[in-house]
Amino acid sequence: MKFFLDTANLDELKKGAEWGIVDGVTTNPSLIAKEGIKFEDRIAEICQIIDGDISAEVVSTEAKLMIPEGKKLAAIHKNVVVKLPLTREGIKACSALSSEGIRTNVTLCFSAAQAILAAKAGAYLVSPFVGRIDDIGWDGNQLIRDIVDIYIEQGFKTLVLAASLRTSLHVIEAARAGAQVGTMPFKVLDSMFNHPLTDKGLDQFLKDYQKAFEPAK
Ligand code: E4P
């Protein structure tokens, strides 16, 4: 499973990169807006920090505008993946960009039916939003399981990117379901390290070592 960070914050990306376990980045217009910096400039900066797929989302809503906007984003760096919303116009743009060899990430996917449309349009990635489905009282993990099963059954090449992961349990469930990618905020990735028995065990190891080899003077 590849790990992407769902952030446009450079400090978070640098910290994640140091661990050597971040394979890519997803951004969205809300995350970019939070940083208050020109969109294209920030995407270019991100590409210098993480050597992997970097999703950059279009803000046009009509295919005839999404297509040139997507091409402009793809020209920023070879690793840019053009993110498109799962709308009729987004799918139209996805088909057009995919047929020209431009990699796309179809986002805001909330049903297996929508995921089938993304695969049919040749999307490189599809992003089902686990947390936002849980937010409305449904089961986000079940959606990941359904899409993975359908894609395997049909031989679709589109990769399942479990998005809107809010807890380490979401990451575990997405991994168990077979999602090829999980994107998460930095704090979720960071929380995956935590276990009280690791801290307790390390503390004891160091105390024992100190007692045996570094006696108090
Ligand atoms: C994915 O690409 C989205 O940016 C993201 O995962 C949305 O997460 P949220 O529902 O926590 O905002």
mmCIF file of N, CA and C in Angstrom, residues 6-9 26-36:
data_model
loop_
_atom_site.group_PDB
_atom_site.id
_atom_site.type_symbol
_atom_site.label_atom_id
_atom_site.label_comp_id
_atom_site.label_asym_id
_atom_site.label_seq_id
_atom_site.Cartn_x
_atom_site.Cartn_y
_atom_site.Cartn_z
ATOM 1 N N ASP A 6 -2.086 13.978 2.726
ATOM 2 C CA ASP A 6 -3.179 14.827 2.253
ATOM 3 C C ASP A 6 -2.962 16.224 2.839
ATOM 4 N N THR A 7 -2.027 16.946 2.256
ATOM 5 C CA THR A 7 -1.677 18.258 2.791
ATOM 6 C C THR A 7 -0.930 19.062 1.735
ATOM 7 N N ALA A 8 -0.987 20.383 1.890
ATOM 8 C CA ALA A 8 -0.179 21.254 1.016
ATOM 9 C C ALA A 8 0.829 21.998 1.875
ATOM 10 N N ASN A 9 0.988 21.525 3.128
ATOM 11 C CA ASN A 9 1.883 22.201 4.069
ATOM 12 C C ASN A 9 3.304 21.628 3.943
ATOM 13 N N THR A 26 -1.640 14.280 -1.913
ATOM 14 C CA THR A 26 -2.892 14.754 -2.506
ATOM 15 C C THR A 26 -3.154 16.153 -1.961
ATOM 16 N N THR A 27 -3.661 17.003 -2.828
ATOM 17 C CA THR A 27 -4.084 18.332 -2.379
ATOM 18 C C THR A 27 -5.509 18.523 -2.877
ATOM 19 N N ASN A 28 -6.173 19.497 -2.325
ATOM 20 C CA ASN A 28 -7.484 19.884 -2.850
ATOM 21 C C ASN A 28 -7.583 21.400 -2.696
ATOM 22 N N PRO A 29 -8.552 22.041 -3.317
ATOM 23 C CA PRO A 29 -8.622 23.500 -3.256
ATOM 24 C C PRO A 29 -8.695 24.028 -1.818
ATOM 25 N N SER A 30 -9.365 23.303 -0.905
ATOM 26 C CA SER A 30 -9.447 23.761 0.491
ATOM 27 C C SER A 30 -8.066 23.734 1.140
ATOM 28 N N LEU A 31 -7.305 22.671 0.903
ATOM 29 C CA LEU A 31 -5.966 22.559 1.514
ATOM 30 C C LEU A 31 -5.022 23.624 0.963
ATOM 31 N N ILE A 32 -5.122 23.899 -0.327
ATOM 32 C CA ILE A 32 -4.256 24.923 -0.941
ATOM 33 C C ILE A 32 -4.641 26.296 -0.396
ATOM 34 N N ALA A 33 -5.950 26.549 -0.287
ATOM 35 C CA ALA A 33 -6.426 27.861 0.194
ATOM 36 C C ALA A 33 -5.894 28.138 1.599
ATOM 37 N N LYS A 34 -5.821 27.070 2.419
ATOM 38 C CA LYS A 34 -5.329 27.205 3.798
ATOM 39 C C LYS A 34 -3.890 27.722 3.843
ATOM 40 N N GLU A 35 -3.114 27.390 2.802
ATOM 41 C CA GLU A 35 -1.701 27.781 2.775
ATOM 42 C C GLU A 35 -1.512 29.215 2.299
ATOM 43 N N GLY A 36 -2.529 29.783 1.625
ATOM 44 C CA GLY A 36 -2.478 31.165 1.168
ATOM 45 C C GLY A 36 -1.304 31.469 0.242
#
